[in-house]
Coordinates of C-alpha atoms (C1' of nucleotides) in Angstrom, one line a residue:
Chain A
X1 CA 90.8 109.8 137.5
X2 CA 89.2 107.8 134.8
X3 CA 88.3 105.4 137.6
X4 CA 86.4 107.9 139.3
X5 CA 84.5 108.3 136.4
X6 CA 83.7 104.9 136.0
X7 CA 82.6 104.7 139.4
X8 CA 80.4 107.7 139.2
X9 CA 78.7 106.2 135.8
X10 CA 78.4 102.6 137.2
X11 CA 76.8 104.4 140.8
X12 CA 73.9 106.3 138.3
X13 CA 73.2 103.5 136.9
X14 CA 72.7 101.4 139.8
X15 CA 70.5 103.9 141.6
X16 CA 68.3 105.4 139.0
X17 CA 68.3 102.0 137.0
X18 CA 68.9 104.0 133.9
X19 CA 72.0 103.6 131.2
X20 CA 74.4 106.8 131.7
X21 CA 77.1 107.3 129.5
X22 CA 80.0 109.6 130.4
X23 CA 81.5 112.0 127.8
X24 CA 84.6 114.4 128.0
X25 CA 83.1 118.3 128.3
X26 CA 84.7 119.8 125.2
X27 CA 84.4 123.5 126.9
X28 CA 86.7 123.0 129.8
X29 CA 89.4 125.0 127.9
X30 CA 88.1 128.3 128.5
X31 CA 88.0 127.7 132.5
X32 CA 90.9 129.2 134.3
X33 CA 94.1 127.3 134.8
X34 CA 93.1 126.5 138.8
X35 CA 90.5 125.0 138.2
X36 CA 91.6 123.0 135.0
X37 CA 94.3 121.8 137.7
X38 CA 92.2 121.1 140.3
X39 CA 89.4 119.6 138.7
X40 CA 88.6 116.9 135.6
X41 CA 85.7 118.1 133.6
X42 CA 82.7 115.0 132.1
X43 CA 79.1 116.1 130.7
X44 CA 76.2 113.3 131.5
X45 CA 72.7 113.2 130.9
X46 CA 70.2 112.1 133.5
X47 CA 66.7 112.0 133.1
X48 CA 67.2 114.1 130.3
X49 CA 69.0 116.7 131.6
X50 CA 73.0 117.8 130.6
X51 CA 75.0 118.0 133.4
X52 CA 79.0 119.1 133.8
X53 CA 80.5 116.6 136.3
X54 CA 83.3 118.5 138.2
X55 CA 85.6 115.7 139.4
X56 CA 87.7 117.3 142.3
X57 CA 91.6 115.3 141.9
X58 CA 93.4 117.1 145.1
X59 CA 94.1 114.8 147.9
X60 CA 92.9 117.6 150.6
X61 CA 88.9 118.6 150.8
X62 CA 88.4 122.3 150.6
X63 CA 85.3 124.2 151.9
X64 CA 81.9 124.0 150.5
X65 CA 82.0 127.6 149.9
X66 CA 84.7 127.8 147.5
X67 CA 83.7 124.6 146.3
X68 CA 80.2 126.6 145.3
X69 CA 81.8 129.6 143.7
X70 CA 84.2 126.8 141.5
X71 CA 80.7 125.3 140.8
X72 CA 79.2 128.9 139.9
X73 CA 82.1 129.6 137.9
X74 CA 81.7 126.2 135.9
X75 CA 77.9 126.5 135.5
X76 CA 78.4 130.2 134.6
X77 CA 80.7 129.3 131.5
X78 CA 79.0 126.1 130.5
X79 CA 75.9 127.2 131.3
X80 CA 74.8 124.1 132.9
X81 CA 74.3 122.4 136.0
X82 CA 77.2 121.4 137.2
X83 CA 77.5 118.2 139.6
X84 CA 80.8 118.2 142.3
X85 CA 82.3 114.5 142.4
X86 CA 84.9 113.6 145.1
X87 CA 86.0 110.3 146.3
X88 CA 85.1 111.4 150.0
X89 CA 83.4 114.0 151.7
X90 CA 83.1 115.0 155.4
X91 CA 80.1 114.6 157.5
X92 CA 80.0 118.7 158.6
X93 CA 81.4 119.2 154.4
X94 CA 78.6 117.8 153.3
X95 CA 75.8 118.9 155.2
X96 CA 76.8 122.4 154.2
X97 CA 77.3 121.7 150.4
X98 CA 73.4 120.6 150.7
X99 CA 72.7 124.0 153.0
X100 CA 74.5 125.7 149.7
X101 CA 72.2 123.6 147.2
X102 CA 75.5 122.6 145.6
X103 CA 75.2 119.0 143.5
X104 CA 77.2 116.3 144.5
X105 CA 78.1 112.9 144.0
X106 CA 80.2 110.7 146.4
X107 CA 80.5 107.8 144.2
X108 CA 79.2 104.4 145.9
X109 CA 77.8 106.4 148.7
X110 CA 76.0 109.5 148.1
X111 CA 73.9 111.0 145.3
X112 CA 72.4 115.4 146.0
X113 CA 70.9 116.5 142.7
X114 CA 68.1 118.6 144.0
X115 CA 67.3 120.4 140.8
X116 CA 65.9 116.5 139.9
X117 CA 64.8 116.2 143.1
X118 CA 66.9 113.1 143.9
X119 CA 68.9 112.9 147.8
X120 CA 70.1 109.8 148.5
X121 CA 72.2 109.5 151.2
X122 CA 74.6 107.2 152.9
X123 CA 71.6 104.6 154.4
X124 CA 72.2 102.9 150.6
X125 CA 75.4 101.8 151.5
X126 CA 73.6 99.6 154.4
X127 CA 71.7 97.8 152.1
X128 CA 74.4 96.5 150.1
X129 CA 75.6 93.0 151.0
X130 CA 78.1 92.8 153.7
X131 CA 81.9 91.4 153.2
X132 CA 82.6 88.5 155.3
X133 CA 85.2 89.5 157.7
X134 CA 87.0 87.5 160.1
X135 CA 86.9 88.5 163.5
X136 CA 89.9 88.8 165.5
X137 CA 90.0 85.7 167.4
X138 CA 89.4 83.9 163.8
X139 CA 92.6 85.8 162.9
X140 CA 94.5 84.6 165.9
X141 CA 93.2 80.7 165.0
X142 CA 94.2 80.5 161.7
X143 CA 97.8 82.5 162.3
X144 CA 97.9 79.6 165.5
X145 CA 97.2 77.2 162.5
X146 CA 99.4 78.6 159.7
X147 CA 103.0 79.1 162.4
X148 CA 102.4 75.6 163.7
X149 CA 104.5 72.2 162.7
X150 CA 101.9 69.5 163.1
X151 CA 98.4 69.5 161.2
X152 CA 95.9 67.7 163.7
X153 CA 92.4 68.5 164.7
X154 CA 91.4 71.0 166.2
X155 CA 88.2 71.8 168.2
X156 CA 87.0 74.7 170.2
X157 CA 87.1 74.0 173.6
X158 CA 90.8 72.5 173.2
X159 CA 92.2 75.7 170.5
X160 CA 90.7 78.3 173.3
X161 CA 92.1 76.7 176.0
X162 CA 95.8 77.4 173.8
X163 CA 94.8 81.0 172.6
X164 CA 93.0 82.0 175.9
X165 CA 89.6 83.0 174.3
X166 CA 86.6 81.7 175.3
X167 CA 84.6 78.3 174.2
X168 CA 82.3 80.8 173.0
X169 CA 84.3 82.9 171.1
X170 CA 86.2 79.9 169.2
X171 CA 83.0 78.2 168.3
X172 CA 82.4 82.1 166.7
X173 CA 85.5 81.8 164.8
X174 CA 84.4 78.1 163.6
X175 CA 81.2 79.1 162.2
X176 CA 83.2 81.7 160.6
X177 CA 85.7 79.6 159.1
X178 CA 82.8 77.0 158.1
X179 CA 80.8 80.1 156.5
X180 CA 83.7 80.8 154.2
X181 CA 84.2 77.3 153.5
X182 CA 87.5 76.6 154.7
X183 CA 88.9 73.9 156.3
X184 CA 87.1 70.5 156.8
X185 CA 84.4 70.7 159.6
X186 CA 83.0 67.6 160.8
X187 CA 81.2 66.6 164.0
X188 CA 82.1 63.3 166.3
X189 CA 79.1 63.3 168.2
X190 CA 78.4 66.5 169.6
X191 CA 82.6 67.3 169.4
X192 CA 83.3 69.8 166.5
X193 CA 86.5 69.3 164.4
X194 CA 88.0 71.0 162.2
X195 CA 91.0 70.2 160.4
X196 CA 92.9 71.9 157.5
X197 CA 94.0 70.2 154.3
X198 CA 95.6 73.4 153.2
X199 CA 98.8 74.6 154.3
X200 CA 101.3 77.4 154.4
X201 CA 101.2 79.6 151.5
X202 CA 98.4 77.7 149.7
X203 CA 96.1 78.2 153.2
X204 CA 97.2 81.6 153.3
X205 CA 96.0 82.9 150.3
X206 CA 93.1 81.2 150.7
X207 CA 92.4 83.1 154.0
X208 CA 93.7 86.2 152.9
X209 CA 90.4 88.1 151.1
X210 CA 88.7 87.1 154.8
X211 CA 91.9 89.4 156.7
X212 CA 92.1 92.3 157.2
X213 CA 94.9 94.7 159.1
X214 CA 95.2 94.8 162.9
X215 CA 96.8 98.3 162.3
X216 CA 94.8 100.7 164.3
X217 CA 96.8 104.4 163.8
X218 CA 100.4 104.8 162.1
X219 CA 102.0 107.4 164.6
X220 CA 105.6 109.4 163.8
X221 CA 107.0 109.9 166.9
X222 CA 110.3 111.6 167.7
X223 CA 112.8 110.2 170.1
X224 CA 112.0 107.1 168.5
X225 CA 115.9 105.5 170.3
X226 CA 114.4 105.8 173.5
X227 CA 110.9 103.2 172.7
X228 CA 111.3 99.7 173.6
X229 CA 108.6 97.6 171.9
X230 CA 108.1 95.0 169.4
X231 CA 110.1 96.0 166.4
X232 CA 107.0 95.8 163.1
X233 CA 107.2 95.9 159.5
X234 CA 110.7 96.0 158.1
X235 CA 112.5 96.6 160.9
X236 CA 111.4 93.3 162.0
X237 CA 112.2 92.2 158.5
X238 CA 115.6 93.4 159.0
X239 CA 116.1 91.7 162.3
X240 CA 115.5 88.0 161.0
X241 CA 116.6 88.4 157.3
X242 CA 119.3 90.3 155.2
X243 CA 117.1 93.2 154.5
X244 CA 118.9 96.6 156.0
X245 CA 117.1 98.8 158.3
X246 CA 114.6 101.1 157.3
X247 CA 115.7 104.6 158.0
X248 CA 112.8 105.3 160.2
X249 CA 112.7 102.3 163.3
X250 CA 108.8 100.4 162.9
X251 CA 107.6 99.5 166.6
X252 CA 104.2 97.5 166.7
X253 CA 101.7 98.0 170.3
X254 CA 99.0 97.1 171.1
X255 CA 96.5 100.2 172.4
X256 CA 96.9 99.4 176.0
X257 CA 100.9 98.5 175.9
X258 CA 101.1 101.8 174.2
X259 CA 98.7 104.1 176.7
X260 CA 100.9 102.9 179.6
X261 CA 104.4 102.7 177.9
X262 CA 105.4 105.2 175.1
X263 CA 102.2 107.8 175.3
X264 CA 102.8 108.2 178.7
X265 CA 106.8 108.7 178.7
X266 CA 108.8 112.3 177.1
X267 CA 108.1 110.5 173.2
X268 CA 106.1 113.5 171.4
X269 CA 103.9 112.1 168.5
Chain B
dT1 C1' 78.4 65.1 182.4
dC2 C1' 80.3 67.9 179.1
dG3 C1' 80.6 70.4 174.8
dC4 C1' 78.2 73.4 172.0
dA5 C1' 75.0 77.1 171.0
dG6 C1' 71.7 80.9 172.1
dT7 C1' 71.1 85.1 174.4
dC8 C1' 72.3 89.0 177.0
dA9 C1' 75.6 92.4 179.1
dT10 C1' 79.8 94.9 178.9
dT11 C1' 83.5 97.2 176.7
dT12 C1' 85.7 99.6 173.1
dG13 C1' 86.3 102.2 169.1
dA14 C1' 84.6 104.4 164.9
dA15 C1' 81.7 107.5 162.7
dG16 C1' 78.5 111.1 162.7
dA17 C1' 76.3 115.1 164.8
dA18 C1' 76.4 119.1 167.5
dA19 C1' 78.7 122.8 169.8
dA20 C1' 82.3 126.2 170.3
Chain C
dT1 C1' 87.4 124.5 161.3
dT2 C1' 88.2 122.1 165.4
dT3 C1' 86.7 119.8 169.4
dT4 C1' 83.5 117.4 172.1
dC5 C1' 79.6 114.5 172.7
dT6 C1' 76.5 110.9 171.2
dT7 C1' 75.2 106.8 168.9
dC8 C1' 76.0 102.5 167.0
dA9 C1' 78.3 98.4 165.8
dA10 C1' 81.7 94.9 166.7
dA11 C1' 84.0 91.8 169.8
dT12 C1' 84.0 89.2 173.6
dG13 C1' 82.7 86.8 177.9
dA14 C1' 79.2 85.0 181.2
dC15 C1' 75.3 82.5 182.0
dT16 C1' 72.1 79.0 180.8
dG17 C1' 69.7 75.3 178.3
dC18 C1' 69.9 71.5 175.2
dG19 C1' 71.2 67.0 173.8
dA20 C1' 74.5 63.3 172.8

DNA sequence: TCGCAGTCATTTGAAGAAAA
DNA sequence: TTTTCTTCAAATGACTGCGA
């Protein structure tokens, strides 16, 4: 929770360009016990205006109306504005918190304070640099790279060739891999190679803030006996070390394995 | 001639908006 | 609140031109 906090000070503070500091609301102990459980009370200044910051903790999102009459409740006690904070809100939750004129902050994202006349919405997160990501194909090259013996050169047209992308597509995941500075890209006349001086776990963690998960959708599906797939996770774990099966079996598709096998069969998700 | 890179088209999925 | 529709972005391949 304290997290949060910081998140909603350090987001302030970015936008408006303006030192906010953060302070525990002393009054919060006159609130009713739901909504002491529910939500973590701050006071903050902006502009020169006190606010109460009503930090919503529960994992679910509730409506925008009962999140107004909490807010009501709040501003009605402390008697001032109060601001809702939550880590996440809904596309159709939020535009009717703004129909309601209720203030909210969506830290990192999304700042509705019309009493100061400020709306900033989610077009800020576009202007904030962009993470480099590895495409897939770069993911395919460098696990090609990492479960391979041998440690020769590699170039485009000869690695997509092996992993059946395209030329194209390979000289993508070069530029990628040359962006991030990894591995040792040199030209021999208009050839690219690329070798890597790395390897195994030392490569690995060097590729590893550039992954991320080809997880799609986790899916609990019953009659789970009757799938016949690629045992994932630590049921694969279990097949190839010591490690005892998980109680629930892990099965790994891809989408199109699992439209025309499991999805279409008796299994009931 | 061949390998690479630029551009465009297609497909797919995610996210948001609108409708029920 | 849920479902459906729309839009946008990402990933990839095909085509084409450049240059070693």
């Amino acid at each position: 929770m304290q997290k949060m906090i910081h998140q909603v000070e350090k987001y302030v503070r970015e936008i408006l360009g303006i030192p906010v500091t953060l302070l525990p609301w002393e009054n919060s102990a006159g609130l009713p016990q739901y909504l002491r459980e529910r939500y973590r009370f701050s006071s903050m200044m902006v502009l020169g205006t006190d606010f109460i910051l009503m930090v919503d903790t529960a994992g679910e999102e509730q409506s925008p109306a009962v999140t107004g009459k909490h807010a009501e409740m709040v501003q009605s006690r402390g008697r001032l504005g109060v601001i809702y904070v939550r880590n996440a809100v809904t596309s159709y939750n939020r535009k009717r918190l703004i129909e309601r004129k209720v203030p909210f902050i969506v830290p990192g994202n999304q700042m509705y304070i019309p009493t100061l006349g400020i709306d900033l919405r989610e077009h800020f997160k576009a202007l904030r640099e962009r993470k480099l990501v590895f495409s897939p194909s770069t993911h395919a090259l460098l696990l090609y790279v990492l479960l391979r013996k041998e440690a020769d050169t590699l170039t485009p047209a000869e690695t997509a060739h092996r992993l059946g992308y395209s030329p194209m597509s390979m000289t993508r995941a070069f530029d990628e891999l040359e962006r991030a500075d990894i591995g040792e890209h040199t030209a021999v006349g208009k050839e690219r190679h690329l070798h890597f001086p790395e390897k195994g776990r030392h490569l690995w963690e060097m590729v590893l803030p550039y992954l991320t998960t080809p997880v799609r959708k986790r899916l609990y599906v019953s009659e789970a006996g009757k799938i016949n797939g690629n045992l994932a996770g630590q049921s694969a774990l279990a097949r190839y070390t010591m490690l005892s099966e998980p109680k629930n079996k892990v099965f790994a598709f891809s989408a199109e394995d699992w439209k025309v096998g499991p999805k279409s069969g008796e299994i009931k998700e």
